[in-house]
Coordinates of C-alpha atoms in Angstrom, one line a residue:
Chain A
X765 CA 81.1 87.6 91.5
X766 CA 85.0 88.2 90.8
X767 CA 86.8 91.2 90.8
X768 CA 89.6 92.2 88.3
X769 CA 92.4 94.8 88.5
X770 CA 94.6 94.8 85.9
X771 CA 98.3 96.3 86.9
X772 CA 101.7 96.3 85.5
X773 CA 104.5 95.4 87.7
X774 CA 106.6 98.6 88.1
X775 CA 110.8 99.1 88.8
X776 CA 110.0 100.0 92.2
X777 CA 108.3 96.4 93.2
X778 CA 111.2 95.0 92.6
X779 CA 113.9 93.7 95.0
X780 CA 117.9 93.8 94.1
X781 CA 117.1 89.7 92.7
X782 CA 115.0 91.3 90.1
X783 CA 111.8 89.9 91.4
X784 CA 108.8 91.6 93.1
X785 CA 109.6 92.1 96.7
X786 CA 106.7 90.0 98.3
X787 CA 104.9 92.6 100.7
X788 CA 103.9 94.2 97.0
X789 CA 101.8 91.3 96.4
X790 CA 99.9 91.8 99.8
X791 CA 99.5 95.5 98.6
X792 CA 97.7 94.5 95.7
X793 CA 95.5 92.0 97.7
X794 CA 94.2 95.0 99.3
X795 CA 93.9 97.3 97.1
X796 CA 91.8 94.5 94.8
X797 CA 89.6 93.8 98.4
X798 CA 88.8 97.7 98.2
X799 CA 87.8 97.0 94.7
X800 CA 86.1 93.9 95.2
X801 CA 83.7 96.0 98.3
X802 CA 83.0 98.7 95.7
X803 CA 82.1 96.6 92.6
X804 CA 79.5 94.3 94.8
X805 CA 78.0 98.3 96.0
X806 CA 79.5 98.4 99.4
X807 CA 82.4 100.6 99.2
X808 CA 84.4 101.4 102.3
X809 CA 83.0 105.0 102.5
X810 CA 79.7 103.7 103.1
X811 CA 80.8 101.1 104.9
X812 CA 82.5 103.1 106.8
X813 CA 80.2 106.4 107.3
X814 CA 76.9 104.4 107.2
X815 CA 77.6 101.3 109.1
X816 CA 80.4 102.7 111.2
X817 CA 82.4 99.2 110.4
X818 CA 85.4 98.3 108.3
X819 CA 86.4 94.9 107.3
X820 CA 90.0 94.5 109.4
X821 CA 92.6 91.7 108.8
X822 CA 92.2 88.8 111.0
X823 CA 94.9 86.5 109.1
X824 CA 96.2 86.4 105.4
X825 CA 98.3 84.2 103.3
X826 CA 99.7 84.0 100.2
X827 CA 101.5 81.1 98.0
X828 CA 104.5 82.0 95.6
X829 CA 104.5 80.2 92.4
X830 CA 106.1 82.7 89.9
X831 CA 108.0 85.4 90.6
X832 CA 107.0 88.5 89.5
X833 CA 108.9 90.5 86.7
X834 CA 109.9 94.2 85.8
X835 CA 106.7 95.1 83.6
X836 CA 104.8 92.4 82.9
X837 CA 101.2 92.9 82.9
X838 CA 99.4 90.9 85.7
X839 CA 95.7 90.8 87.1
X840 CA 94.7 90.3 89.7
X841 CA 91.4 88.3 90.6
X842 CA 90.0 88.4 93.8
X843 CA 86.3 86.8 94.8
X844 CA 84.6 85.8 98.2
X845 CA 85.2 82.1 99.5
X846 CA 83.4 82.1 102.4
X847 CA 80.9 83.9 104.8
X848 CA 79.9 84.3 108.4
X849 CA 78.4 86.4 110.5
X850 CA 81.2 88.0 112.1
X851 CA 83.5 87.9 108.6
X852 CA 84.1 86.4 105.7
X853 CA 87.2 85.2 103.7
X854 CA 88.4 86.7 100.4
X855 CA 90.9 84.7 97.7
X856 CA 93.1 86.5 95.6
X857 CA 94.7 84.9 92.5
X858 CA 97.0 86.6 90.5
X859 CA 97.9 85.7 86.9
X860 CA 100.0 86.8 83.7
X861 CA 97.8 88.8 82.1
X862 CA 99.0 87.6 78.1
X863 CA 99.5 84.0 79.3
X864 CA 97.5 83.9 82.4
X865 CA 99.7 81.4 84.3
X866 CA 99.3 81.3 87.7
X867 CA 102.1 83.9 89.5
X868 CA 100.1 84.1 93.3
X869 CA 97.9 82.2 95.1
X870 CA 96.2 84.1 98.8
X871 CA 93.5 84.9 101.2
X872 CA 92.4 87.1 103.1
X873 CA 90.5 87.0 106.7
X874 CA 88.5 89.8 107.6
X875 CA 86.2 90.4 110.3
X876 CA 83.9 92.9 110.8
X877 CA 85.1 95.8 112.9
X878 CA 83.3 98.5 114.7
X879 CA 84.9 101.6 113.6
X880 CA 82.6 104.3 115.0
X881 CA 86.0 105.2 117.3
X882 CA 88.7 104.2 114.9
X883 CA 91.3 103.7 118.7
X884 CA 88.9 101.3 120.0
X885 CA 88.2 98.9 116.9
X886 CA 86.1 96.2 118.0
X887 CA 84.6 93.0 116.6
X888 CA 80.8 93.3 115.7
X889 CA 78.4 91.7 113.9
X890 CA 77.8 92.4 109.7
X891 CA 75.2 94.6 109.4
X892 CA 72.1 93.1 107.6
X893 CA 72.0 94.6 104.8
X894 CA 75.5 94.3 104.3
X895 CA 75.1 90.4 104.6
X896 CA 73.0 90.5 102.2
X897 CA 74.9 92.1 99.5
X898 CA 77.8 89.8 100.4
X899 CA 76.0 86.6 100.5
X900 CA 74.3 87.7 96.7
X901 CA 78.1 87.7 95.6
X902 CA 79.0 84.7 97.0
X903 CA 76.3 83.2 95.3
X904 CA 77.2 84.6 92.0
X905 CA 80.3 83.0 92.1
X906 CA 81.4 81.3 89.2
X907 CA 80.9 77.5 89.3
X908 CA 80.3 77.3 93.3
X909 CA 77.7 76.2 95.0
X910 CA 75.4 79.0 96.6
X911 CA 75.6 78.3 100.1
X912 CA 77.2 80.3 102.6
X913 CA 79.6 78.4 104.5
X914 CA 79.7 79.2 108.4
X915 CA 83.6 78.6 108.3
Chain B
X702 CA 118.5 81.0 118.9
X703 CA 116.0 83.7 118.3
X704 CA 116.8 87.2 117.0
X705 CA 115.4 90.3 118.1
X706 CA 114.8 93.2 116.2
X707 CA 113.6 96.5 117.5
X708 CA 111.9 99.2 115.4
X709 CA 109.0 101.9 116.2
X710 CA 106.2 102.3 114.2
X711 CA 106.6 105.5 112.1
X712 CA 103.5 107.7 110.6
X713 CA 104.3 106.3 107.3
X714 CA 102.9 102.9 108.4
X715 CA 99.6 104.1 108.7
X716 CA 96.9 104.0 106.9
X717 CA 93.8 106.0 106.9
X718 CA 92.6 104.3 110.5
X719 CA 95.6 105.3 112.0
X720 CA 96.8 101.4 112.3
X721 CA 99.3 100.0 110.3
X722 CA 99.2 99.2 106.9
X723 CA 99.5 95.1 107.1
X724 CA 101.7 94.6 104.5
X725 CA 104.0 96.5 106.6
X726 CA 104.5 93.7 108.6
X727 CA 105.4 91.5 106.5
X728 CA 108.7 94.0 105.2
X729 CA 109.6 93.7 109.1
X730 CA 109.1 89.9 108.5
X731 CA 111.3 89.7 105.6
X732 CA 114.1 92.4 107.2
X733 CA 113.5 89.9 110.3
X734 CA 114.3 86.8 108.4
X735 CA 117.7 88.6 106.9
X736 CA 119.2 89.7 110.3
X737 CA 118.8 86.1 111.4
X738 CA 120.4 84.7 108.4
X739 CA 123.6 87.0 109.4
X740 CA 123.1 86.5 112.9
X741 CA 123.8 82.8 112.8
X742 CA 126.8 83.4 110.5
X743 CA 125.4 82.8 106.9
X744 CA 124.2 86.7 105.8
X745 CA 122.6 86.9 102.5
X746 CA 125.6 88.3 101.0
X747 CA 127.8 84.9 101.5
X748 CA 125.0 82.8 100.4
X749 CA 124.5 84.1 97.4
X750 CA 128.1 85.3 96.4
X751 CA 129.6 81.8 98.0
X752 CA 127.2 79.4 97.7
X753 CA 124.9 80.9 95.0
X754 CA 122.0 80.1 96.4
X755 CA 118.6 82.6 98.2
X756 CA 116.1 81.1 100.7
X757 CA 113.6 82.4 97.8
X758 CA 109.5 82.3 99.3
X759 CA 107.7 79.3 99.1
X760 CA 104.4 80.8 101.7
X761 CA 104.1 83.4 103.9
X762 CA 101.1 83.5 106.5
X763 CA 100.4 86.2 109.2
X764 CA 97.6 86.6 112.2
X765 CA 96.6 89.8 113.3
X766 CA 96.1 90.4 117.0
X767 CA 96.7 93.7 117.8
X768 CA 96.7 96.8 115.6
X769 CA 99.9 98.9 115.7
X770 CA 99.5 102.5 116.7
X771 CA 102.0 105.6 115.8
X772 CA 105.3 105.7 117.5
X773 CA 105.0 102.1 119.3
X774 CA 107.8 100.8 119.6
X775 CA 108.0 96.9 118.8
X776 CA 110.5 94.4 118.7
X777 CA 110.3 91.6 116.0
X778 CA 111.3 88.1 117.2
X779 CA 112.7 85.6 115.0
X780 CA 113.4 81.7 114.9
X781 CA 113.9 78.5 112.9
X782 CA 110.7 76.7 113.4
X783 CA 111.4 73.8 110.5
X784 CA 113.9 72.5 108.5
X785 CA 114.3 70.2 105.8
X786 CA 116.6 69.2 102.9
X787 CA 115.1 71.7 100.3
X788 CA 113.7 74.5 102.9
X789 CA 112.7 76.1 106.0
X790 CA 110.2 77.6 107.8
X791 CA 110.8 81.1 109.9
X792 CA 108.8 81.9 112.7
X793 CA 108.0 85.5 113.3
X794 CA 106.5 87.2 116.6
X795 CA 105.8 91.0 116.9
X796 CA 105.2 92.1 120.3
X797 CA 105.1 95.1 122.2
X798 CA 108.3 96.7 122.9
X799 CA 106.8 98.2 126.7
X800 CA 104.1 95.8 127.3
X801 CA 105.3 92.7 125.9
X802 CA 101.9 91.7 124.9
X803 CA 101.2 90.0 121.2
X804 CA 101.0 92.2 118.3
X805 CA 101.8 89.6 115.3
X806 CA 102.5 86.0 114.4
X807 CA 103.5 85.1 111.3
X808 CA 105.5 82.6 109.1
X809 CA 107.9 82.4 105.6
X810 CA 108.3 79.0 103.9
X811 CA 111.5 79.7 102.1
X812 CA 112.5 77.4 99.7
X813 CA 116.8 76.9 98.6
X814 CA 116.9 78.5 95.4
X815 CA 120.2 78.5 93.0
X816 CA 120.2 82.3 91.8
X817 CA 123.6 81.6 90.0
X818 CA 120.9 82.9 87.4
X819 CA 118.6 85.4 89.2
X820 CA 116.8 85.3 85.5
X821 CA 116.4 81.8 86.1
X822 CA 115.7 80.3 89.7
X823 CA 115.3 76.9 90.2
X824 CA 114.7 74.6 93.2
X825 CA 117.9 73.8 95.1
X826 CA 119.0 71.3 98.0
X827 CA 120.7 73.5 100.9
X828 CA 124.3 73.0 100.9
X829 CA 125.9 71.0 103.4
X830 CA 127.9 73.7 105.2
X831 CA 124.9 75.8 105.6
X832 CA 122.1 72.7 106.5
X833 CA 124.5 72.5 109.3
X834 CA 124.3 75.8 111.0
X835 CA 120.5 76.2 110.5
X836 CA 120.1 72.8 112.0
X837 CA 122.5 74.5 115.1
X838 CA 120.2 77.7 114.9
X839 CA 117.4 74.9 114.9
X840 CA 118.6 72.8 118.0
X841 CA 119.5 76.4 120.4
X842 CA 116.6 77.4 120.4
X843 CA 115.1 78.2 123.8
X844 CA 112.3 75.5 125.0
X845 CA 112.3 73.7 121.5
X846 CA 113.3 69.7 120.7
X847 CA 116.2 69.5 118.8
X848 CA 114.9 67.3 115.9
X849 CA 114.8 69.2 112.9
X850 CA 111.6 67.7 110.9
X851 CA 110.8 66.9 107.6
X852 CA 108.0 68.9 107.4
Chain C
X382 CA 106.4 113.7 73.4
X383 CA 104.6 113.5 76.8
X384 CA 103.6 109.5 78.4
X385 CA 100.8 109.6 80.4
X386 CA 100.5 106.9 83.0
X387 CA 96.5 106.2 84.6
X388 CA 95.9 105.1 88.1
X389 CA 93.9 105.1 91.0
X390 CA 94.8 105.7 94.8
X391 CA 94.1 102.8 96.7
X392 CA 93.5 102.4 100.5
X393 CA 97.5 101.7 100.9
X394 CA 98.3 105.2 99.7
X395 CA 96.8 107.1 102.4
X396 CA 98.2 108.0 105.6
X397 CA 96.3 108.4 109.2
X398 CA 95.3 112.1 107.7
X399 CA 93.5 109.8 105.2
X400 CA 95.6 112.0 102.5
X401 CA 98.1 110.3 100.1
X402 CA 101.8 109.4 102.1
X403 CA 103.8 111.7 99.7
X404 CA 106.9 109.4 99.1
X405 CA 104.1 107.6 97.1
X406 CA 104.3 110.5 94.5
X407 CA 107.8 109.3 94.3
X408 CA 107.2 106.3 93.5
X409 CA 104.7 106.6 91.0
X410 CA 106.9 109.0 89.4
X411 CA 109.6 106.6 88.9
X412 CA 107.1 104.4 87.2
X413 CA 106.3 106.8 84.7
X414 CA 109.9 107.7 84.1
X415 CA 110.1 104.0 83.2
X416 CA 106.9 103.9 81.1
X417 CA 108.7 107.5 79.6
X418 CA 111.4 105.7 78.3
X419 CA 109.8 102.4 76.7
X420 CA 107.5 105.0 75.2
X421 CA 110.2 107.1 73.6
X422 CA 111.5 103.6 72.8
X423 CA 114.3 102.6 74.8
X424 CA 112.8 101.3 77.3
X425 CA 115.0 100.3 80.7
X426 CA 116.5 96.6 79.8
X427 CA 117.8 97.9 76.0
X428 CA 119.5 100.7 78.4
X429 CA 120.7 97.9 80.6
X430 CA 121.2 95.2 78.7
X431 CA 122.5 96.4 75.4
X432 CA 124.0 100.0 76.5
X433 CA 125.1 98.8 80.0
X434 CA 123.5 102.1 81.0
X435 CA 120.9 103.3 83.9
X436 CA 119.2 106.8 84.1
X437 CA 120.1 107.4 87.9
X438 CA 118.8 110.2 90.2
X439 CA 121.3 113.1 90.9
X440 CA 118.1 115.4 92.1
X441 CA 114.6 115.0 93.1
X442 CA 112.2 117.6 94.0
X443 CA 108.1 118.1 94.0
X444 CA 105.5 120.3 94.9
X445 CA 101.6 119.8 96.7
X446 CA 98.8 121.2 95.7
X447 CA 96.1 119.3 96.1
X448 CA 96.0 116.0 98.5
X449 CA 95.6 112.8 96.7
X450 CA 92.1 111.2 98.0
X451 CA 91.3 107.2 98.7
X452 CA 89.7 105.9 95.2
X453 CA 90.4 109.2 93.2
X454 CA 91.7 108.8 89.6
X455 CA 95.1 110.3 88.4
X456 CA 97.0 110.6 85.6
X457 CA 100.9 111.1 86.0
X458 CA 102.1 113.5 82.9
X459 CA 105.8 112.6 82.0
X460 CA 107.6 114.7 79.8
X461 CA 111.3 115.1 78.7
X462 CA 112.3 119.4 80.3
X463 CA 116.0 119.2 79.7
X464 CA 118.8 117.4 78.2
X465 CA 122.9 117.2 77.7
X466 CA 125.3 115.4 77.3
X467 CA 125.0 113.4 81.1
X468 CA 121.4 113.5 81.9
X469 CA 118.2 114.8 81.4
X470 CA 115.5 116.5 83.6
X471 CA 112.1 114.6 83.6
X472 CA 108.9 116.9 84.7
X473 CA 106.1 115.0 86.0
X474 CA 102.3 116.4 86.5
X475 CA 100.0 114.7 88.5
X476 CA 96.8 115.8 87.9
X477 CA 92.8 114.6 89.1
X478 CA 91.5 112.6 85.8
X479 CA 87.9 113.8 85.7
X480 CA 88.8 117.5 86.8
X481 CA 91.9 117.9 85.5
X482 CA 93.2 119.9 88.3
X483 CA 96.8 119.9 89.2
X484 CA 97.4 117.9 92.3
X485 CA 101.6 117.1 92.1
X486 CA 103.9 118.9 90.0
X487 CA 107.6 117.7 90.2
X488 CA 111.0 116.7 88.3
X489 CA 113.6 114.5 88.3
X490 CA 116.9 114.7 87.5
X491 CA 118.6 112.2 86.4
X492 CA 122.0 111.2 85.1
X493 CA 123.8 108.5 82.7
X494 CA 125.5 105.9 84.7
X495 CA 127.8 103.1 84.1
X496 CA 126.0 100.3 85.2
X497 CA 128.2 97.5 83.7
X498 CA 128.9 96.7 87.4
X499 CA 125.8 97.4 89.3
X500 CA 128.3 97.6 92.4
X501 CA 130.6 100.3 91.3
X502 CA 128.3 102.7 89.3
X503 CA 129.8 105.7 88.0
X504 CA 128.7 109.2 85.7
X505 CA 128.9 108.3 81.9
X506 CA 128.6 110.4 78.8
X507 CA 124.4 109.4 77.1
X508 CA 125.5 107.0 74.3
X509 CA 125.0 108.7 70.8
X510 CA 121.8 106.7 70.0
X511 CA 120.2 106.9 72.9
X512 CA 121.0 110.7 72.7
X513 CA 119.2 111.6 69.3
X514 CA 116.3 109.2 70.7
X515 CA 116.0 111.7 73.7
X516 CA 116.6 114.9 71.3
X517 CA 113.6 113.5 69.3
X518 CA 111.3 113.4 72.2
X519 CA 112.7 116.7 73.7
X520 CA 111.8 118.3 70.0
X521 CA 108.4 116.4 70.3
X522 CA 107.3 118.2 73.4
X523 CA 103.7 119.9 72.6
X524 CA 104.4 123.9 72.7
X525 CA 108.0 123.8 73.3
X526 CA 111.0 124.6 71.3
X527 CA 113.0 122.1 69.9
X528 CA 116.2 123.3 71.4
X529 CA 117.8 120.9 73.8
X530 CA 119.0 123.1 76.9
X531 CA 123.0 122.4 78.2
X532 CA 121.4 123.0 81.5
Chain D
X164 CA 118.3 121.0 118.0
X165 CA 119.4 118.6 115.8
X166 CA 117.6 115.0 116.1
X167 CA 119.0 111.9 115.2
X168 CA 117.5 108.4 113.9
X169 CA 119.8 105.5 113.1
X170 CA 118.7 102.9 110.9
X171 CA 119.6 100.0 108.8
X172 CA 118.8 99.5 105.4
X173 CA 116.6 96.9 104.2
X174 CA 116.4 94.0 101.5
X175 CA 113.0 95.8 100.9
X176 CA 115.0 99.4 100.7
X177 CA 116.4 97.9 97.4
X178 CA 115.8 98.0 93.8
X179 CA 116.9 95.5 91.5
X180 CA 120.3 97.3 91.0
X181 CA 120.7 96.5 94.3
X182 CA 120.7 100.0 96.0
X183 CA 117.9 102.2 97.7
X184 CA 114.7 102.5 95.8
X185 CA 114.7 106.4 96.1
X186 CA 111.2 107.1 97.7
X187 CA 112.4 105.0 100.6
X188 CA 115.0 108.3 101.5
X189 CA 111.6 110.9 101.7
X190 CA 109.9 107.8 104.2
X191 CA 112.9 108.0 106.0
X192 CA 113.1 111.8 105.6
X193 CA 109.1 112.2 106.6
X194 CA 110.3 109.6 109.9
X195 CA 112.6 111.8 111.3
X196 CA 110.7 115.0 110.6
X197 CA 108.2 113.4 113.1
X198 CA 111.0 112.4 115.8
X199 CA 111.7 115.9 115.2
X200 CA 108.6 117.6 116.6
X201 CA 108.4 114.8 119.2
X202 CA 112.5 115.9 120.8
X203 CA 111.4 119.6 120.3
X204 CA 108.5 118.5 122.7
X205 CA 105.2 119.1 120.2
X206 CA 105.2 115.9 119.2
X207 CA 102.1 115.0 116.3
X208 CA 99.6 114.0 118.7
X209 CA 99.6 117.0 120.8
X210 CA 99.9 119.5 117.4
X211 CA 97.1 117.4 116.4
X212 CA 95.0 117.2 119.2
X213 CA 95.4 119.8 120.6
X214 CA 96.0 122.4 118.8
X215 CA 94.3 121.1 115.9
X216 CA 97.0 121.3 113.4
X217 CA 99.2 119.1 111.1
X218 CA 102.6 120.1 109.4
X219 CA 101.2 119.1 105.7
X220 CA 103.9 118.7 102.8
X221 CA 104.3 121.9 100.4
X222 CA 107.4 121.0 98.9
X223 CA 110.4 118.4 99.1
X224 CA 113.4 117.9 97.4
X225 CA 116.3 115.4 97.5
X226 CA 119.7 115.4 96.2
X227 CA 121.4 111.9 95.9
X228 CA 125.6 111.9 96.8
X229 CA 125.8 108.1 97.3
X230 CA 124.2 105.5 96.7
X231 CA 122.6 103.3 100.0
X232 CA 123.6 99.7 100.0
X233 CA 122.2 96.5 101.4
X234 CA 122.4 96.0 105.4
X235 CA 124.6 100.1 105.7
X236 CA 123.8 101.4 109.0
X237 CA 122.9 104.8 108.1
X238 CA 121.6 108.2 110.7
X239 CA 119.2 111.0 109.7
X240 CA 120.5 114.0 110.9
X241 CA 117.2 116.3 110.7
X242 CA 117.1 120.1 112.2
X243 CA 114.6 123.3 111.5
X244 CA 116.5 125.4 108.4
X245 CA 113.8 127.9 108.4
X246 CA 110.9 129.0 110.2
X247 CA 108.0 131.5 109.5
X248 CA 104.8 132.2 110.9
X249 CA 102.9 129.8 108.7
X250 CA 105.2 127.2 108.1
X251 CA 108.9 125.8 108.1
X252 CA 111.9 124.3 106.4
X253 CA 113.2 121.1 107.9
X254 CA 117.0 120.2 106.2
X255 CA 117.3 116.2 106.3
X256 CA 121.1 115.0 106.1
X257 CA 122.2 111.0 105.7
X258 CA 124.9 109.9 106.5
X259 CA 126.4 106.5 106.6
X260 CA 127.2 105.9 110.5
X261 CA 130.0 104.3 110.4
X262 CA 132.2 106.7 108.1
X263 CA 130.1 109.6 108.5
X264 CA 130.0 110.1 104.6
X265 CA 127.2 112.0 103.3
X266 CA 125.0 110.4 101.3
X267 CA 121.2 112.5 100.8
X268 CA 121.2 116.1 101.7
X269 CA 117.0 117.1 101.4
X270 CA 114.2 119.3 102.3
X271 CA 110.5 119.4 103.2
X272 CA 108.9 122.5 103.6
X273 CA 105.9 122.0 105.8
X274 CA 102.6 124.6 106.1
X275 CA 100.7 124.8 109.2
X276 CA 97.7 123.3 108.3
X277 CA 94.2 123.4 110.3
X278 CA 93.5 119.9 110.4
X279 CA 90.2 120.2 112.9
X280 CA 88.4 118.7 109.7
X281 CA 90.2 116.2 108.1
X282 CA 88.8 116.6 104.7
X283 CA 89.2 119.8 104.5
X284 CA 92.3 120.7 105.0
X285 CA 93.4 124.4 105.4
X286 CA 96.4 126.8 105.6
X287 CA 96.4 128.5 109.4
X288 CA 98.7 130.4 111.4
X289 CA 101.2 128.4 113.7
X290 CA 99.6 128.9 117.2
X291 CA 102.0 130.8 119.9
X292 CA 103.0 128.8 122.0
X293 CA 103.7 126.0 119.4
X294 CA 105.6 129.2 117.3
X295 CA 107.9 129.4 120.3
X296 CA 108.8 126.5 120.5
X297 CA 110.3 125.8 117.3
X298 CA 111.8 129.8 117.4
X299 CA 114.1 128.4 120.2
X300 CA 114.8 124.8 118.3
X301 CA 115.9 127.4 115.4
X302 CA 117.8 129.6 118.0
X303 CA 119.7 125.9 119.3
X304 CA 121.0 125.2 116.0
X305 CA 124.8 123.8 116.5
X306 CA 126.7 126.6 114.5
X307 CA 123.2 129.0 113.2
X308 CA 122.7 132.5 113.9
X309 CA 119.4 132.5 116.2
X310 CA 117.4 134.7 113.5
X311 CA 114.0 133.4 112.1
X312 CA 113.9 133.9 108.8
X313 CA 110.7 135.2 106.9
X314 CA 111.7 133.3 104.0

């Protein structure tokens, strides 16, 4: 399973070098992980008013190979790499959308938070069902092997 | 050397949790990383306009420890953690301002760019003059070996 | 001549309230001012580059009437109000894309600047071209008379 | 009562003409509003919690004098312009802080807004006691006549 957003780089991502200003591409990462939750049919409303839990940023990273310009067309491709119990890791990739070069290169971290009280986040355990859906789209990912990797 | 910068988390760092918005950090990261670039005497003003060059991003990476809550205040500490010929790697530490206790740790590879060109970056080696006061900034700072590596 | 620019809130856009951070409308108006222009066909880098011109803000202003929701659909209405000789008013509508409702009404005013030297910009009379291009799409406007206003 | 926040400007804060990105003045402006209610002693979290309202956005506007450049030390000025009893006008003024110049001159008017239910946000009455208290912020305005207005 991959996720696309398609976007177009606007005047306001950019920084005074003409270049996107790099926390941009970390917005996008996240908006495409809200995506990616809602295309597999777990959403973060029903994640979050079902199963009282969010997915909350353990660690992220991202590698720079292009910069970014004023209006060119990107997507952005995010899928799942990896899955435990407790979390799972997302990658992002983000290419040209005419020539499809490689721009960025990142993941995510996220582990599964008890949200019930949203000022006492703590780490839980993913919900069966949940699990389920995710390990499905790890295993629909293309050219990977189907197992789910305990990290 | 390490430079501290203080700021407090403002209601426009949110999100919808009430914690802030991750890619948030990394802006304090990146406004981090220019403060010490002036502090140790090369702002990004003289590097560009005198020596043409940007410390451009190579790979930025950030762990989540704690989750920033409205109107903390923080401070955002800042140091040379590797140096080489072509590069540089920052070292970023977000802490509480009260309690002291870890908030964030992250990291920018920067690479030397020549943005004689800003339509055209390319790959640079550091000048002399500035390699020298980075490997200073390097060697000052507090419980740290004074060999700069090669990463 | 009206652009209409498509988009959807994402998770970043919301604040603690779980409501759209309004500087956010800002920012997605500039976008459509940009996507305005190219439309109208001159788009910001002929401006720049061959005019050595920039449409800057003298004047921003907006009203709320409806809160922007996580994972609602928009589109952002951009049309040409007013025009002389040294700027132009853009009116932006913001409105829910299945229901149609009006969410964001706002304008911006903006004026012709001398951007040959991005570091000493200063008011400049619209170039002739760029003027009848903008009387075109003024003229254009569904349901409006063709008259350009002095303002 | 007039608060003040100082504040630096940014890499980030920039566009690629290399001066403020303009939404970045209504974060600033939405920043101080809240340092605002926290000096005049209702500070968000007690309007919130316990008196179950929010100051929502019903209009803002911006005028721009000067343009913000990289690493300017700049201060919010921000005091209450106008008061009724179901909702105010807060008058944001930026200056640079070193020659005092002004530089942005804006507005938000804010509703009271029950905010008990988060999705469904309502217009309300500004309680008594919270009424008060901004009345005498009004009344301690450096150089204002002490009236309310009913706008």
């Amino acid at each position: 399973m991959e996720s696309v957003m398609e976007k177009r780089i606007m005047w306001g991502d950019l920084d005074a070098l003409g270049i996107v200003f790099y926390p941009r591409y970390y917005e996008w990462f996240d908006g495409s992980a809200h995506q990616f939750f809602e295309v597999i049919g777990i959403p973060h409303d029903r994640l979050w008013k079902d199963h009282g839990i969010v997915f909350g940023l353990a660690e992220t990273q991202c590698r720079y190979l292009r910069a970014g310009r004023y209006h060119q067309r990107i997507k952005i491709l995010t899928r799942l790499q990896n899955l435990n119990m407790r979390g799972l890791t997302l990658e992002h990739h983000i290419i040209g959308a005419e020539d499809g070069q490689s721009m960025i290169v990142g993941t995510e971290k996220r582990i599964c938070m008890d949200a019930k009280n949203p000022l006492k986040l703590k780490v839980a355990t993913i919900p069966e069902m949940v699990y389920q859906t995710l390990q499905k789209a790890l295993a629909d990912n293309p050219g990977t092997d189907a197992h789910d990797s305990s990290d």
